[in-house]
Amino acid sequence: GAVVSQHPSWVICKSGTSVKIECRSLDFQATTMFWYRQFPKQSLMLMATSNEGSKATYEQGVEKDKFLINHASLTLSTLTVTSAHPEDSSFYICSARYLWEKLFFGSGTQLSVL
Amino acid sequence: SQQGEEDPQALSIQEGENATMNCSYKTSINNLQWYRQNSGRGLVHLILIRSNEREKHSGRLRVTLDTSKKSSSLLITASRAADTASYFCATDEGGANSKLTFGKGITLSVRP
């Protein structure tokens, strides 16, 4: 089946720094990738839809300048958390749409901002 | 916004028993999907059922869909300890820019 690789798996950073998370589709081309945020024992909240070669579509309430998304190729999307603060600490998961319907997920990135 | 609502929120059963999880949703859908998540990991796609389908099987999984009631159920038969995980239903309204909307999830614990 389709494989989505996400890294890093976890990252600890100081408040005010920026963190980049990568999401790669390894054996298929993904024109659309999705970025989610998940708090402990809660559901996934869609942050933005990343489209290859165009600007990402952000969900209501998600700061575009805070969470920069770049989808420069058909196999790579990146999420950069800029000037991270402790409230940005969360589990971030990417996914890529495969065959128009199913989503394949990366393994997630646990971000801890000190 | 939350679309799917699963129940129960948590389920604890003995190995070998069947586990039934329910999901209700609010809008018209193109398909409904069930995913599984082990703690601290990404989600794994389990099964997809389209709006014109009523029942689907995959191994020990059985999914039903009742579009008139806007509900779906996931049945795991002969559960195993390894089935312990969180299970999410997700709805897809279809269309060119469709996206999945996830429910809150059900935590399943299977006791060995």
mmCIF file of C-alpha atoms in Angstrom:
data_model
loop_
_atom_site.group_PDB
_atom_site.id
_atom_site.type_symbol
_atom_site.label_atom_id
_atom_site.label_comp_id
_atom_site.label_asym_id
_atom_site.label_seq_id
_atom_site.Cartn_x
_atom_site.Cartn_y
_atom_site.Cartn_z
ATOM 1 C CA GLY A 1 0.000 0.000 0.000
ATOM 2 C CA ALA A 2 0.875 3.656 -0.153
ATOM 3 C CA VAL A 3 3.431 4.931 2.340
ATOM 4 C CA VAL A 4 3.670 8.383 3.825
ATOM 5 C CA SER A 5 6.818 9.276 5.709
ATOM 6 C CA GLN A 6 6.807 12.077 8.248
ATOM 7 C CA HIS A 7 9.725 13.376 10.230
ATOM 8 C CA PRO A 8 10.911 14.207 12.691
ATOM 9 C CA SER A 9 8.919 11.928 14.987
ATOM 10 C CA TRP A 10 9.440 14.262 17.869
ATOM 11 C CA VAL A 11 11.074 17.595 18.416
ATOM 12 C CA ILE A 12 11.781 19.755 21.429
ATOM 13 C CA CYS A 13 12.526 23.389 20.832
ATOM 14 C CA LYS A 14 12.852 26.649 22.681
ATOM 15 C CA SER A 15 10.128 29.216 22.607
ATOM 16 C CA GLY A 16 10.587 31.629 19.718
ATOM 17 C CA THR A 17 12.309 29.228 17.370
ATOM 18 C CA SER A 18 10.861 27.744 14.195
ATOM 19 C CA VAL A 19 10.349 24.084 13.509
ATOM 20 C CA LYS A 20 9.942 22.389 10.138
ATOM 21 C CA ILE A 21 8.078 19.117 9.709
ATOM 22 C CA GLU A 22 8.335 17.137 6.477
ATOM 23 C CA CYS A 23 5.762 14.859 4.935
ATOM 24 C CA ARG A 24 6.699 12.663 1.964
ATOM 25 C CA SER A 25 4.692 10.266 -0.118
ATOM 26 C CA LEU A 26 7.167 7.503 -0.868
ATOM 27 C CA ASP A 27 5.611 5.472 -3.635
ATOM 28 C CA PHE A 28 2.917 7.650 -5.107
ATOM 29 C CA GLN A 29 2.357 11.204 -6.159
ATOM 30 C CA ALA A 30 0.192 13.278 -3.903
ATOM 31 C CA THR A 31 -1.272 16.416 -5.385
ATOM 32 C CA THR A 32 -3.082 17.039 -2.129
ATOM 33 C CA MET A 33 -1.798 16.615 1.394
ATOM 34 C CA PHE A 34 -3.469 17.509 4.643
ATOM 35 C CA TRP A 35 -2.070 18.725 7.928
ATOM 36 C CA TYR A 36 -3.803 17.920 11.185
ATOM 37 C CA ARG A 37 -3.261 18.774 14.792
ATOM 38 C CA GLN A 38 -4.252 16.450 17.591
ATOM 39 C CA PHE A 39 -4.409 17.090 21.315
ATOM 40 C CA PRO A 40 -4.174 14.179 23.771
ATOM 41 C CA LYS A 41 -7.177 11.867 23.614
ATOM 42 C CA GLN A 42 -8.910 14.105 21.114
ATOM 43 C CA SER A 43 -9.772 13.977 17.464
ATOM 44 C CA LEU A 44 -7.795 15.270 14.541
ATOM 45 C CA MET A 45 -8.407 18.884 13.690
ATOM 46 C CA LEU A 46 -7.697 19.792 10.104
ATOM 47 C CA MET A 47 -5.361 22.739 9.901
ATOM 48 C CA ALA A 48 -4.860 23.140 6.191
ATOM 49 C CA THR A 49 -5.009 21.494 2.810
ATOM 50 C CA SER A 50 -1.763 21.578 0.906
ATOM 51 C CA ASN A 51 -1.945 21.601 -2.878
ATOM 52 C CA GLU A 52 1.099 21.018 -5.029
ATOM 53 C CA GLY A 53 2.176 24.145 -6.812
ATOM 54 C CA SER A 54 -0.339 26.459 -5.185
ATOM 55 C CA LYS A 55 -1.075 28.121 -1.895
ATOM 56 C CA ALA A 56 -2.409 26.057 0.952
ATOM 57 C CA THR A 57 -6.016 26.391 2.050
ATOM 58 C CA TYR A 58 -6.232 27.042 5.771
ATOM 59 C CA GLU A 59 -9.138 26.180 8.015
ATOM 60 C CA GLN A 60 -10.879 28.906 9.935
ATOM 61 C CA GLY A 61 -8.935 29.985 12.980
ATOM 62 C CA VAL A 62 -5.574 28.676 11.778
ATOM 63 C CA GLU A 63 -2.956 31.413 11.403
ATOM 64 C CA LYS A 64 -1.346 31.314 7.975
ATOM 65 C CA ASP A 65 1.711 33.227 9.095
ATOM 66 C CA LYS A 66 2.154 30.965 12.075
ATOM 67 C CA PHE A 67 1.877 27.677 10.258
ATOM 68 C CA LEU A 68 3.642 27.958 6.916
ATOM 69 C CA ILE A 69 2.901 25.224 4.436
ATOM 70 C CA ASN A 70 4.895 24.530 1.308
ATOM 71 C CA HIS A 71 4.046 21.826 -1.223
ATOM 72 C CA ALA A 72 6.765 22.273 -3.780
ATOM 73 C CA SER A 73 6.647 18.833 -5.335
ATOM 74 C CA LEU A 74 4.246 15.961 -5.807
ATOM 75 C CA THR A 75 5.906 13.995 -3.033
ATOM 76 C CA LEU A 76 6.779 16.569 -0.402
ATOM 77 C CA SER A 77 4.858 18.970 1.790
ATOM 78 C CA THR A 78 6.354 20.843 4.725
ATOM 79 C CA LEU A 79 4.791 22.528 7.722
ATOM 80 C CA THR A 80 6.847 25.173 9.494
ATOM 81 C CA VAL A 81 5.722 26.315 12.906
ATOM 82 C CA THR A 82 7.159 29.796 13.145
ATOM 83 C CA SER A 83 8.134 31.469 16.407
ATOM 84 C CA ALA A 84 6.823 28.512 18.340
ATOM 85 C CA HIS A 85 5.330 28.975 21.782
ATOM 86 C CA PRO A 86 4.333 26.449 24.436
ATOM 87 C CA GLU A 87 0.706 26.547 23.303
ATOM 88 C CA ASP A 88 1.862 25.207 19.936
ATOM 89 C CA SER A 89 2.948 21.998 21.622
ATOM 90 C CA SER A 90 0.886 19.251 20.074
ATOM 91 C CA PHE A 91 0.907 16.165 17.880
ATOM 92 C CA TYR A 92 0.975 17.107 14.201
ATOM 93 C CA ILE A 93 0.015 14.570 11.552
ATOM 94 C CA CYS A 94 0.121 14.800 7.794
ATOM 95 C CA SER A 95 -1.768 12.721 5.302
ATOM 96 C CA ALA A 96 -1.869 12.304 1.570
ATOM 97 C CA ARG A 97 -4.833 11.401 -0.530
ATOM 98 C CA TYR A 98 -4.408 8.206 -2.518
ATOM 99 C CA LEU A 99 -6.653 7.218 -5.398
ATOM 100 C CA TRP A 100 -8.953 10.160 -4.649
ATOM 101 C CA GLU A 101 -10.571 8.663 -1.591
ATOM 102 C CA LYS A 102 -8.340 7.042 0.988
ATOM 103 C CA LEU A 103 -5.940 8.933 3.141
ATOM 104 C CA PHE A 104 -2.587 7.547 4.132
ATOM 105 C CA PHE A 105 -1.063 9.089 7.203
ATOM 106 C CA GLY A 106 2.411 9.847 8.360
ATOM 107 C CA SER A 107 3.408 8.598 11.789
ATOM 108 C CA GLY A 108 3.067 12.034 13.335
ATOM 109 C CA THR A 109 5.358 14.554 14.978
ATOM 110 C CA GLN A 110 5.189 15.330 18.676
ATOM 111 C CA LEU A 111 6.227 18.953 19.160
ATOM 112 C CA SER A 112 7.176 20.192 22.599
ATOM 113 C CA VAL A 113 7.966 23.870 22.970
ATOM 114 C CA LEU A 114 9.764 24.830 26.155
ATOM 115 C CA SER B 1 -16.003 21.376 12.587
ATOM 116 C CA GLN B 2 -16.836 17.984 14.011
ATOM 117 C CA GLN B 3 -18.990 15.849 11.780
ATOM 118 C CA GLY B 4 -18.823 12.301 13.024
ATOM 119 C CA GLU B 5 -19.725 11.432 16.568
ATOM 120 C CA GLU B 6 -18.737 8.009 17.746
ATOM 121 C CA ASP B 7 -20.165 6.070 20.625
ATOM 122 C CA PRO B 8 -19.312 4.734 23.018
ATOM 123 C CA GLN B 9 -16.344 6.960 23.807
ATOM 124 C CA ALA B 10 -14.581 4.061 25.443
ATOM 125 C CA LEU B 11 -15.091 0.327 25.231
ATOM 126 C CA SER B 12 -13.425 -2.436 27.215
ATOM 127 C CA ILE B 13 -13.958 -6.062 26.268
ATOM 128 C CA GLN B 14 -12.413 -9.457 26.759
ATOM 129 C CA GLU B 15 -10.294 -11.035 24.063
ATOM 130 C CA GLY B 16 -12.457 -13.126 21.772
ATOM 131 C CA GLU B 17 -15.548 -10.959 22.186
ATOM 132 C CA ASN B 18 -16.958 -8.779 19.451
ATOM 133 C CA ALA B 19 -16.612 -5.003 19.582
ATOM 134 C CA THR B 20 -19.237 -2.735 18.074
ATOM 135 C CA MET B 21 -18.623 0.964 17.577
ATOM 136 C CA ASN B 22 -21.096 3.458 16.210
ATOM 137 C CA CYS B 23 -20.736 6.710 14.355
ATOM 138 C CA SER B 24 -23.344 9.325 13.548
ATOM 139 C CA TYR B 25 -22.944 12.256 11.210
ATOM 140 C CA LYS B 26 -24.905 15.283 10.125
ATOM 141 C CA THR B 27 -24.526 16.081 6.443
ATOM 142 C CA SER B 28 -24.835 14.154 3.200
ATOM 143 C CA ILE B 29 -21.738 12.160 2.404
ATOM 144 C CA ASN B 30 -19.983 10.554 -0.522
ATOM 145 C CA ASN B 31 -18.314 7.943 1.643
ATOM 146 C CA LEU B 32 -17.500 7.122 5.235
ATOM 147 C CA GLN B 33 -14.212 5.690 6.383
ATOM 148 C CA TRP B 34 -12.927 4.080 9.545
ATOM 149 C CA TYR B 35 -9.385 4.553 10.791
ATOM 150 C CA ARG B 36 -7.385 3.125 13.624
ATOM 151 C CA GLN B 37 -4.740 4.904 15.682
ATOM 152 C CA ASN B 38 -2.296 3.362 18.085
ATOM 153 C CA SER B 39 -1.143 5.677 20.843
ATOM 154 C CA GLY B 40 1.252 8.338 19.610
ATOM 155 C CA ARG B 41 1.112 7.158 16.015
ATOM 156 C CA GLY B 42 -0.506 8.135 12.757
ATOM 157 C CA LEU B 43 -3.802 6.748 11.552
ATOM 158 C CA VAL B 44 -4.238 3.594 9.548
ATOM 159 C CA HIS B 45 -7.052 3.276 7.042
ATOM 160 C CA LEU B 46 -9.284 0.306 7.811
ATOM 161 C CA ILE B 47 -12.240 0.378 5.493
ATOM 162 C CA LEU B 48 -14.249 2.685 3.245
ATOM 163 C CA ILE B 49 -17.953 2.399 2.539
ATOM 164 C CA ARG B 50 -19.654 4.466 -0.122
ATOM 165 C CA SER B 51 -23.001 6.148 0.265
ATOM 166 C CA ASN B 52 -24.667 3.638 -2.060
ATOM 167 C CA GLU B 53 -23.381 0.673 -0.073
ATOM 168 C CA ARG B 54 -25.043 -0.760 3.016
ATOM 169 C CA GLU B 55 -22.500 -3.245 4.288
ATOM 170 C CA LYS B 56 -18.898 -4.111 3.711
ATOM 171 C CA HIS B 57 -16.518 -6.723 5.069
ATOM 172 C CA SER B 58 -12.767 -6.862 5.378
ATOM 173 C CA GLY B 59 -11.310 -9.745 7.357
ATOM 174 C CA ARG B 60 -12.647 -9.482 10.907
ATOM 175 C CA LEU B 61 -14.164 -6.071 10.185
ATOM 176 C CA ARG B 62 -17.740 -5.440 9.193
ATOM 177 C CA VAL B 63 -19.021 -1.972 8.470
ATOM 178 C CA THR B 64 -22.607 -0.938 7.924
ATOM 179 C CA LEU B 65 -23.972 2.352 6.687
ATOM 180 C CA ASP B 66 -27.499 3.680 7.078
ATOM 181 C CA THR B 67 -27.751 6.932 5.175
ATOM 182 C CA SER B 68 -31.361 7.474 6.252
ATOM 183 C CA LYS B 69 -30.240 7.555 9.866
ATOM 184 C CA LYS B 70 -26.870 9.079 9.041
ATOM 185 C CA SER B 71 -25.081 6.428 11.006
ATOM 186 C CA SER B 72 -22.464 3.737 10.600
ATOM 187 C CA SER B 73 -21.205 0.910 12.726
ATOM 188 C CA LEU B 74 -17.896 -0.907 12.854
ATOM 189 C CA LEU B 75 -17.881 -4.442 14.142
ATOM 190 C CA ILE B 76 -14.647 -6.193 15.024
ATOM 191 C CA THR B 77 -15.225 -9.894 15.503
ATOM 192 C CA ALA B 78 -13.154 -12.209 17.693
ATOM 193 C CA SER B 79 -11.190 -9.330 19.122
ATOM 194 C CA ARG B 80 -7.521 -9.629 20.018
ATOM 195 C CA ALA B 81 -5.373 -7.709 22.456
ATOM 196 C CA ALA B 82 -3.614 -6.203 19.437
ATOM 197 C CA ASP B 83 -6.887 -4.532 18.441
ATOM 198 C CA THR B 84 -6.460 -2.178 21.393
ATOM 199 C CA ALA B 85 -6.363 1.297 19.849
ATOM 200 C CA SER B 86 -8.463 4.355 19.130
ATOM 201 C CA TYR B 87 -10.907 4.108 16.251
ATOM 202 C CA PHE B 88 -12.178 7.078 14.270
ATOM 203 C CA CYS B 89 -14.888 7.430 11.708
ATOM 204 C CA ALA B 90 -14.397 10.057 9.042
ATOM 205 C CA THR B 91 -16.855 11.415 6.523
ATOM 206 C CA ASP B 92 -16.129 12.632 3.032
ATOM 207 C CA GLU B 93 -18.722 14.882 1.423
ATOM 208 C CA GLY B 94 -17.124 14.423 -1.978
ATOM 209 C CA GLY B 95 -16.471 17.036 -4.600
ATOM 210 C CA ALA B 96 -13.317 18.406 -6.092
ATOM 211 C CA ASN B 97 -12.008 19.839 -2.839
ATOM 212 C CA SER B 98 -13.346 17.221 -0.499
ATOM 213 C CA LYS B 99 -11.697 16.622 2.820
ATOM 214 C CA LEU B 100 -12.275 14.127 5.581
ATOM 215 C CA THR B 101 -13.874 15.239 8.819
ATOM 216 C CA PHE B 102 -13.061 13.054 11.778
ATOM 217 C CA GLY B 103 -15.137 12.126 14.786
ATOM 218 C CA LYS B 104 -13.829 12.243 18.324
ATOM 219 C CA GLY B 105 -12.817 8.627 18.349
ATOM 220 C CA ILE B 106 -13.479 5.551 20.438
ATOM 221 C CA THR B 107 -10.886 4.032 22.707
ATOM 222 C CA LEU B 108 -11.047 0.255 22.540
ATOM 223 C CA SER B 109 -9.293 -1.849 25.149
ATOM 224 C CA VAL B 110 -9.156 -5.599 24.632
ATOM 225 C CA ARG B 111 -8.167 -7.502 27.750
ATOM 226 C CA PRO B 112 -6.096 -10.624 27.183
#
